[in-house]
Amino acid sequence: MSKKILVLAEAREGALRNVSFEAIAAGKKLSNGGEIVSVLIGEGISSLSQELVEYGADKVVTVEHDKLKQYSSDGYAQALLAAIEAESPDGIVFGHTALGKDLSPRIASKLGSGLISDVTSIEESGGKLVFIRPIYSGKAFEKKVVNGGLVFVTIRPNNIDPLPKEEGRSAEVTSLNVDITDLRTIIKDVVRKATDGVDLSEAKVIVAGGRGVKSESGFEPLKELADLLGGAVGASRGACDAEYCDYSLQIGQTGKVVTPDLYIACGISGAIQHMAGMSNSKVIVAINKDPEANIFKVADYGIVGDLFDVVPLLIEEFKKIKVS
Amino acid sequence: MNIFVLMKRTFDTEERISISGGKIADDGAEFIINPYDEYAIEEAIQLRDAHSGEVTVVSVGSEEAEKQLRTALAMGADKAVLINIEDDVEESDQFTTARILGEFLKDKEADLIIAGNVAIDGGSGQVGPRVAEQLDIPYVTTITSIEVEGQKVTIVRDVEGDSETIETSLPLLVTAQQGLNDPRYPSLPGIMKAKKKPLEELELDDLDLEEDDVEPKTKTIDIYLPPKKEAGRVLEGEIDAQVKELVNLLHKEAKVI
Ligand SMILES: Cc1cc2nc3c(=O)[nH]c(=O)nc-3n(C[C@H](O)[C@H](O)[C@H](O)COP(=O)(O)OP(=O)(O)OC[C@H]3O[C@@H](n4cnc5c(N)ncnc54)[C@H](O)[C@@H]3O)c2cc1C
Ligand SMILES: Cc1cc2nc3c(=O)[nH]c(=O)nc-3n(C[C@H](O)[C@H](O)[C@H](O)COP(=O)(O)OP(=O)(O)OC[C@H]3O[C@@H](n4cnc5c(N)ncnc54)[C@H](O)[C@@H]3O)c2cc1C
């Protein structure tokens, strides 16, 4: 039976985050040929609808209100619950982002439904959808199914491939009027630290530094390498605590969870809390002067050596490939 | 202030993990207070010391969670409650746990409830917001600071590295992020005192819940270790030869560049 799936789109600074498209692709797996409805919440965001359609949405519902300019759990819950009531979906998909993590449990609780969080892949087995998610800080995986009723999941960014973009695809776009009342939490100030450039959770290449980078200026060669590869710079908590870089670069259980194609760990020992945020990366390279460092256990390729020798040489070599 | 802390006993994921019979083997494993709940306990104690009141730590689980509850009492919490579901509940999920906690808390007139933002084993981060929704109180997740002045609360929360300053009011539920504080270790006198502090044990019956009311909405059908990666290749030779080889491997073998 085909199913109607509602997926939440997420915009940041006027642009859609990739996870919005990945959620559409995940929705397709749930829908069995049914309709994918993307919900876009905010203010002055309706121009983003077309891109959702080109990535596979069969319908876009926008909810706009000046109280939705910034995310709040109360405001977004009202908008989303109105969309859910209007569409009566059989399934819901959010990204497992700060927003998705904050909002999804509340919606699930309100609907009296289950919720499978942080899904990294979706399979079908005996006509049933099976959701796979990392547990125990990434040291194990579990397969979960829904015991009936609404299928509600959040997906980890950068794990489920978006559908190919179809330029010029068209679909219905409607706007839903929702009276947003009574916000009980008010945002007074936002300090944006997330650096411009590539969003860490969406980056295909990440060059990460740890306490071994030794200083703020020690991050410069890492930045140069990341730029050369079109990637982003990340860090361990060790480097953040030592004030070599901002906490917004932190990768791990407390920081960002990333799944790039290539993760280059420089001067990072490989604590479990760090690995929880990166062990799913497709290819991991470790550069560390201690041959016993834990990070070598998850690395596909390792160089035992001083990162200040290795990174500049890497930059040189990669430049050669880029030229050829 | 009447403060409640939601505490989960978790597997210490720094330890080695093995599977037996589709489950994580827990014999001989090390169990701890979920680290994010340690921040929650510490914050609750500090707020109580500043504003007076009482800290109650509550956990849903089995008798084995008594040990972690005693540790929380030794840190300085005033009371502990264990909701022992071992005999009543065979399977559970986040819906189950939150439903039980919500039912327990609904008549407690909590001013502030503090949870961890995520459990390091189950890892969903659902329980805090689910409980707040059931109690129909506001919540703020992943907080790194909190100040209470009368009913008014000012919070800083971490949003993927950005920090948001939020104003809200009691009653409220918050979830703790790393950076909120440095949890204290229980002192020896603390440990002695903890032995005499009240640790109440409840079952579903005491909350007027039937097994059906808390039946999980999702089911785990398998648990497995990640496929063993082929042992990583630690390169050898002169550093510049290693670098050449690495770039070549990334380009030709792994094809990521
Ligand atoms: C609740 C909790 C949550 C946490 N969350 C996170 C998290 O989200 N992210 C995170 O990263 N950590 C987290 N941590 C901290 C974690 O436990 C580690 O302390 C931290 O990851 C260590 O950082 P590091 O590897 O940079 O430092 P270290 O462990 O000090 O390692 C530095 C490494 O650099 C190597 N080195 C030194 N000099 C050089 C050189 N010149 N060239 C090459 N190598 C060199 C050393 O051999 C060493 O292996 C958390 C901890 C707790 C308790
Ligand atoms: C008898 C029994 C059987 C179980 N069977 C299953 C099973 O079959 N399948 C399965 O997936 N899980 C099972 N569990 C685990 C349990 O359902 C989940 O671990 C729990 O719902 C919490 O989810 P989480 O780990 O994702 O926590 P999160 O939602 O990530 O936790 C966030 C925060 O919520 C609070 N919190 C979470 N759990 C508790 C708790 N128990 N008590 C108090 N506060 C808490 C803490 O403050 C924590 O930091 C079982 C547990 C028990 C005791």
GROMACS .gro file of N, CA and C in nm, chain A residues 136-224:
model
  267
  136TYR      N    1   2.539   0.292   2.159
  136TYR     CA    2   2.662   0.276   2.239
  136TYR      C    3   2.776   0.358   2.180
  137SER      N    4   2.751   0.487   2.163
  137SER     CA    5   2.851   0.581   2.112
  137SER      C    6   2.912   0.535   1.980
  138GLY      N    7   2.834   0.467   1.899
  138GLY     CA    8   2.882   0.426   1.767
  138GLY      C    9   2.953   0.291   1.768
  139LYS      N   10   2.960   0.228   1.886
  139LYS     CA   11   3.031   0.099   1.892
  139LYS      C   12   2.944  -0.017   1.845
  140ALA      N   13   2.813   0.004   1.835
  140ALA     CA   14   2.724  -0.102   1.786
  140ALA      C   15   2.610  -0.038   1.706
  141PHE      N   16   2.534  -0.123   1.638
  141PHE     CA   17   2.419  -0.075   1.563
  141PHE      C   18   2.296  -0.154   1.606
  142GLU      N   19   2.179  -0.093   1.597
  142GLU     CA   20   2.057  -0.170   1.620
  142GLU      C   21   1.965  -0.157   1.501
  143LYS      N   22   1.885  -0.262   1.480
  143LYS     CA   23   1.780  -0.261   1.379
  143LYS      C   24   1.649  -0.245   1.450
  144LYS      N   25   1.571  -0.148   1.407
  144LYS     CA   26   1.444  -0.123   1.474
  144LYS      C   27   1.328  -0.126   1.376
  145VAL      N   28   1.213  -0.166   1.427
  145VAL     CA   29   1.090  -0.160   1.348
  145VAL      C   30   0.985  -0.088   1.432
  146VAL      N   31   0.882  -0.042   1.361
  146VAL     CA   32   0.772   0.026   1.429
  146VAL      C   33   0.663  -0.079   1.456
  147ASN      N   34   0.607  -0.076   1.576
  147ASN     CA   35   0.502  -0.174   1.611
  147ASN      C   36   0.363  -0.134   1.559
  148GLY      N   37   0.356  -0.072   1.444
  148GLY     CA   38   0.224  -0.029   1.393
  148GLY      C   39   0.204   0.118   1.420
  149GLY      N   40   0.107   0.178   1.352
  149GLY     CA   41   0.082   0.321   1.368
  149GLY      C   42   0.179   0.403   1.285
  150LEU      N   43   0.189   0.530   1.322
  150LEU     CA   44   0.271   0.625   1.247
  150LEU      C   45   0.419   0.582   1.246
  151VAL      N   46   0.483   0.596   1.130
  151VAL     CA   47   0.627   0.570   1.120
  151VAL      C   48   0.697   0.706   1.127
  152PHE      N   49   0.772   0.729   1.233
  152PHE     CA   50   0.832   0.861   1.253
  152PHE      C   51   0.982   0.839   1.277
  153VAL      N   52   1.065   0.898   1.193
  153VAL     CA   53   1.210   0.880   1.209
  153VAL      C   54   1.284   1.012   1.190
  154THR      N   55   1.402   1.021   1.251
  154THR     CA   56   1.494   1.130   1.216
  154THR      C   57   1.618   1.066   1.154
  155ILE      N   58   1.672   1.130   1.050
  155ILE     CA   59   1.786   1.070   0.981
  155ILE      C   60   1.915   1.151   1.005
  156ARG      N   61   2.023   1.080   1.024
  156ARG     CA   62   2.152   1.145   1.043
  156ARG      C   63   2.196   1.208   0.911
  157PRO      N   64   2.235   1.337   0.911
  157PRO     CA   65   2.277   1.402   0.786
  157PRO      C   66   2.394   1.328   0.719
  158ASN      N   67   2.396   1.337   0.586
  158ASN     CA   68   2.508   1.285   0.507
  158ASN      C   69   2.515   1.133   0.501
  159ASN      N   70   2.408   1.063   0.533
  159ASN     CA   71   2.409   0.916   0.526
  159ASN      C   72   2.317   0.859   0.420
  160ILE      N   73   2.205   0.926   0.394
  160ILE     CA   74   2.112   0.877   0.293
  160ILE      C   75   2.121   0.971   0.173
  161ASP      N   76   2.154   0.915   0.057
  161ASP     CA   77   2.176   1.001  -0.059
  161ASP      C   78   2.048   1.067  -0.106
  162PRO      N   79   2.054   1.197  -0.139
  162PRO     CA   80   1.936   1.261  -0.197
  162PRO      C   81   1.906   1.204  -0.335
  163LEU      N   82   1.784   1.222  -0.383
  163LEU     CA   83   1.750   1.179  -0.519
  163LEU      C   84   1.816   1.277  -0.616
  164PRO      N   85   1.840   1.230  -0.739
  164PRO     CA   86   1.899   1.324  -0.836
  164PRO      C   87   1.806   1.443  -0.859
  165LYS      N   88   1.865   1.559  -0.873
  165LYS     CA   89   1.785   1.681  -0.892
  165LYS      C   90   1.725   1.684  -1.032
  166GLU      N   91   1.596   1.714  -1.040
  166GLU     CA   92   1.528   1.724  -1.170
  166GLU      C   93   1.488   1.868  -1.194
  167GLU      N   94   1.571   1.940  -1.269
  167GLU     CA   95   1.544   2.083  -1.294
  167GLU      C   96   1.407   2.098  -1.360
  168GLY      N   97   1.333   2.196  -1.315
  168GLY     CA   98   1.207   2.231  -1.381
  168GLY      C   99   1.090   2.141  -1.343
  169ARG      N  100   1.113   2.042  -1.253
  169ARG     CA  101   1.002   1.957  -1.209
  169ARG      C  102   0.898   2.045  -1.140
  170SER      N  103   0.771   2.011  -1.159
  170SER     CA  104   0.671   2.097  -1.094
  170SER      C  105   0.578   2.015  -1.005
  171ALA      N  106   0.524   2.081  -0.906
  171ALA     CA  107   0.433   2.017  -0.811
  171ALA      C  108   0.354   2.125  -0.740
  172GLU      N  109   0.251   2.080  -0.673
  172GLU     CA  110   0.164   2.174  -0.601
  172GLU      C  111   0.239   2.236  -0.482
  173VAL      N  112   0.224   2.369  -0.468
  173VAL     CA  113   0.280   2.437  -0.351
  173VAL      C  114   0.166   2.513  -0.284
  174THR      N  115   0.139   2.481  -0.158
  174THR     CA  116   0.030   2.552  -0.091
  174THR      C  117   0.082   2.616   0.037
  175SER      N  118   0.014   2.721   0.077
  175SER     CA  119   0.055   2.780   0.204
  175SER      C  120  -0.056   2.759   0.305
  176LEU      N  121  -0.014   2.732   0.428
  176LEU     CA  122  -0.109   2.702   0.533
  176LEU      C  123  -0.103   2.816   0.633
  177ASN      N  124  -0.220   2.872   0.665
  177ASN     CA  125  -0.223   2.980   0.764
  177ASN      C  126  -0.238   2.923   0.903
  178VAL      N  127  -0.141   2.953   0.987
  178VAL     CA  128  -0.150   2.903   1.124
  178VAL      C  129  -0.133   3.022   1.217
  179ASP      N  130  -0.221   3.031   1.314
  179ASP     CA  131  -0.212   3.138   1.412
  179ASP      C  132  -0.113   3.094   1.520
  180ILE      N  133   0.004   3.153   1.519
  180ILE     CA  134   0.106   3.112   1.616
  180ILE      C  135   0.091   3.195   1.744
  181THR      N  136   0.061   3.128   1.854
  181THR     CA  137   0.036   3.201   1.978
  181THR      C  138   0.130   3.154   2.087
  182ASP      N  139   0.143   3.233   2.190
  182ASP     CA  140   0.199   3.189   2.316
  182ASP      C  141   0.332   3.114   2.305
  183LEU      N  142   0.438   3.184   2.269
  183LEU     CA  143   0.571   3.121   2.272
  183LEU      C  144   0.624   3.132   2.415
  184ARG      N  145   0.651   3.017   2.476
  184ARG     CA  146   0.691   3.020   2.616
  184ARG      C  147   0.842   3.037   2.634
  185THR      N  148   0.918   3.016   2.526
  185THR     CA  149   1.063   3.041   2.534
  185THR      C  150   1.097   3.145   2.428
  186ILE      N  151   1.166   3.249   2.469
  186ILE     CA  152   1.194   3.361   2.379
  186ILE      C  153   1.345   3.371   2.357
  187ILE      N  154   1.384   3.374   2.230
  187ILE     CA  155   1.527   3.388   2.199
  187ILE      C  156   1.564   3.536   2.209
  188LYS      N  157   1.657   3.566   2.298
  188LYS     CA  158   1.698   3.705   2.318
  188LYS      C  159   1.819   3.740   2.233
  189ASP      N  160   1.899   3.642   2.206
  189ASP     CA  161   2.025   3.671   2.138
  189ASP      C  162   2.080   3.542   2.079
  190VAL      N  163   2.143   3.555   1.962
  190VAL     CA  164   2.208   3.439   1.903
  190VAL      C  165   2.351   3.479   1.868
  191VAL      N  166   2.447   3.406   1.919
  191VAL     CA  167   2.585   3.430   1.879
  191VAL      C  168   2.620   3.322   1.779
  192ARG      N  169   2.633   3.362   1.653
  192ARG     CA  170   2.665   3.264   1.549
  192ARG      C  171   2.815   3.245   1.545
  193LYS      N  172   2.855   3.123   1.574
  193LYS     CA  173   2.998   3.096   1.573
  193LYS      C  174   3.032   3.008   1.456
  194ALA      N  175   2.931   2.933   1.414
  194ALA     CA  176   2.954   2.845   1.301
  194ALA      C  177   3.015   2.930   1.190
  195THR      N  178   3.133   2.892   1.150
  195THR     CA  179   3.206   2.973   1.054
  195THR      C  180   3.139   2.967   0.917
  196ASP      N  181   3.167   3.067   0.836
  196ASP     CA  182   3.112   3.063   0.701
  196ASP      C  183   3.184   2.953   0.625
  197GLY      N  184   3.135   2.925   0.507
  197GLY     CA  185   3.197   2.816   0.431
  197GLY      C  186   3.116   2.690   0.449
  198VAL      N  187   3.182   2.577   0.433
  198VAL     CA  188   3.111   2.449   0.428
  198VAL      C  189   3.057   2.412   0.567
  199ASP      N  190   2.931   2.373   0.573
  199ASP     CA  191   2.866   2.325   0.695
  199ASP      C  192   2.929   2.190   0.731
  200LEU      N  193   2.986   2.181   0.852
  200LEU     CA  194   3.057   2.059   0.891
  200LEU      C  195   2.974   1.932   0.872
  201SER      N  196   2.844   1.939   0.909
  201SER     CA  197   2.764   1.816   0.903
  201SER      C  198   2.734   1.776   0.759
  202GLU      N  199   2.758   1.866   0.664
  202GLU     CA  200   2.732   1.834   0.524
  202GLU      C  201   2.861   1.816   0.443
  203ALA      N  202   2.976   1.842   0.507
  203ALA     CA  203   3.102   1.843   0.434
  203ALA      C  204   3.139   1.703   0.382
  204LYS      N  205   3.195   1.697   0.263
  204LYS     CA  206   3.240   1.570   0.207
  204LYS      C  207   3.382   1.538   0.252
  205VAL      N  208   3.457   1.642   0.286
  205VAL     CA  209   3.593   1.622   0.338
  205VAL      C  210   3.608   1.704   0.465
  206ILE      N  211   3.662   1.641   0.570
  206ILE     CA  212   3.689   1.715   0.693
  206ILE      C  213   3.832   1.691   0.736
  207VAL      N  214   3.902   1.800   0.763
  207VAL     CA  215   4.037   1.791   0.819
  207VAL      C  216   4.024   1.837   0.964
  208ALA      N  217   4.047   1.745   1.058
  208ALA     CA  218   4.023   1.778   1.198
  208ALA      C  219   4.151   1.780   1.277
  209GLY      N  220   4.160   1.873   1.369
  209GLY     CA  221   4.279   1.886   1.452
  209GLY      C  222   4.248   1.863   1.598
  210GLY      N  223   4.345   1.809   1.671
  210GLY     CA  224   4.329   1.784   1.814
  210GLY      C  225   4.432   1.861   1.894
  211ARG      N  226   4.449   1.818   2.017
  211ARG     CA  227   4.544   1.885   2.104
  211ARG      C  228   4.685   1.883   2.043
  212GLY      N  229   4.712   1.784   1.958
  212GLY     CA  230   4.841   1.775   1.893
  212GLY      C  231   4.872   1.893   1.801
  213VAL      N  232   4.771   1.972   1.767
  213VAL     CA  233   4.792   2.088   1.678
  213VAL      C  234   4.862   2.201   1.754
  214LYS      N  235   4.852   2.196   1.886
  214LYS     CA  236   4.934   2.277   1.978
  214LYS      C  237   4.905   2.425   1.989
  215SER      N  238   4.844   2.488   1.890
  215SER     CA  239   4.815   2.632   1.903
  215SER      C  240   4.712   2.671   1.800
  216GLU      N  241   4.664   2.795   1.813
  216GLU     CA  242   4.568   2.846   1.716
  216GLU      C  243   4.631   2.850   1.577
  217SER      N  244   4.757   2.895   1.571
  217SER     CA  245   4.819   2.906   1.439
  217SER      C  246   4.850   2.768   1.381
  218GLY      N  247   4.858   2.668   1.471
  218GLY     CA  248   4.879   2.531   1.425
  218GLY      C  249   4.766   2.482   1.335
  219PHE      N  250   4.648   2.546   1.344
  219PHE     CA  251   4.535   2.506   1.262
  219PHE      C  252   4.546   2.555   1.118
  220GLU      N  253   4.639   2.650   1.095
  220GLU     CA  254   4.645   2.710   0.961
  220GLU      C  255   4.675   2.611   0.849
  221PRO      N  256   4.777   2.525   0.865
  221PRO     CA  257   4.798   2.425   0.758
  221PRO      C  258   4.676   2.334   0.738
  222LEU      N  259   4.603   2.306   0.845
  222LEU     CA  260   4.484   2.220   0.833
  222LEU      C  261   4.378   2.291   0.750
  223LYS      N  262   4.367   2.421   0.774
  223LYS     CA  263   4.270   2.502   0.700
  223LYS      C  264   4.307   2.505   0.552
  224GLU      N  265   4.437   2.518   0.526
  224GLU     CA  266   4.482   2.523   0.387
  224GLU      C  267   4.450   2.392   0.316
   0.00000   0.00000   0.00000
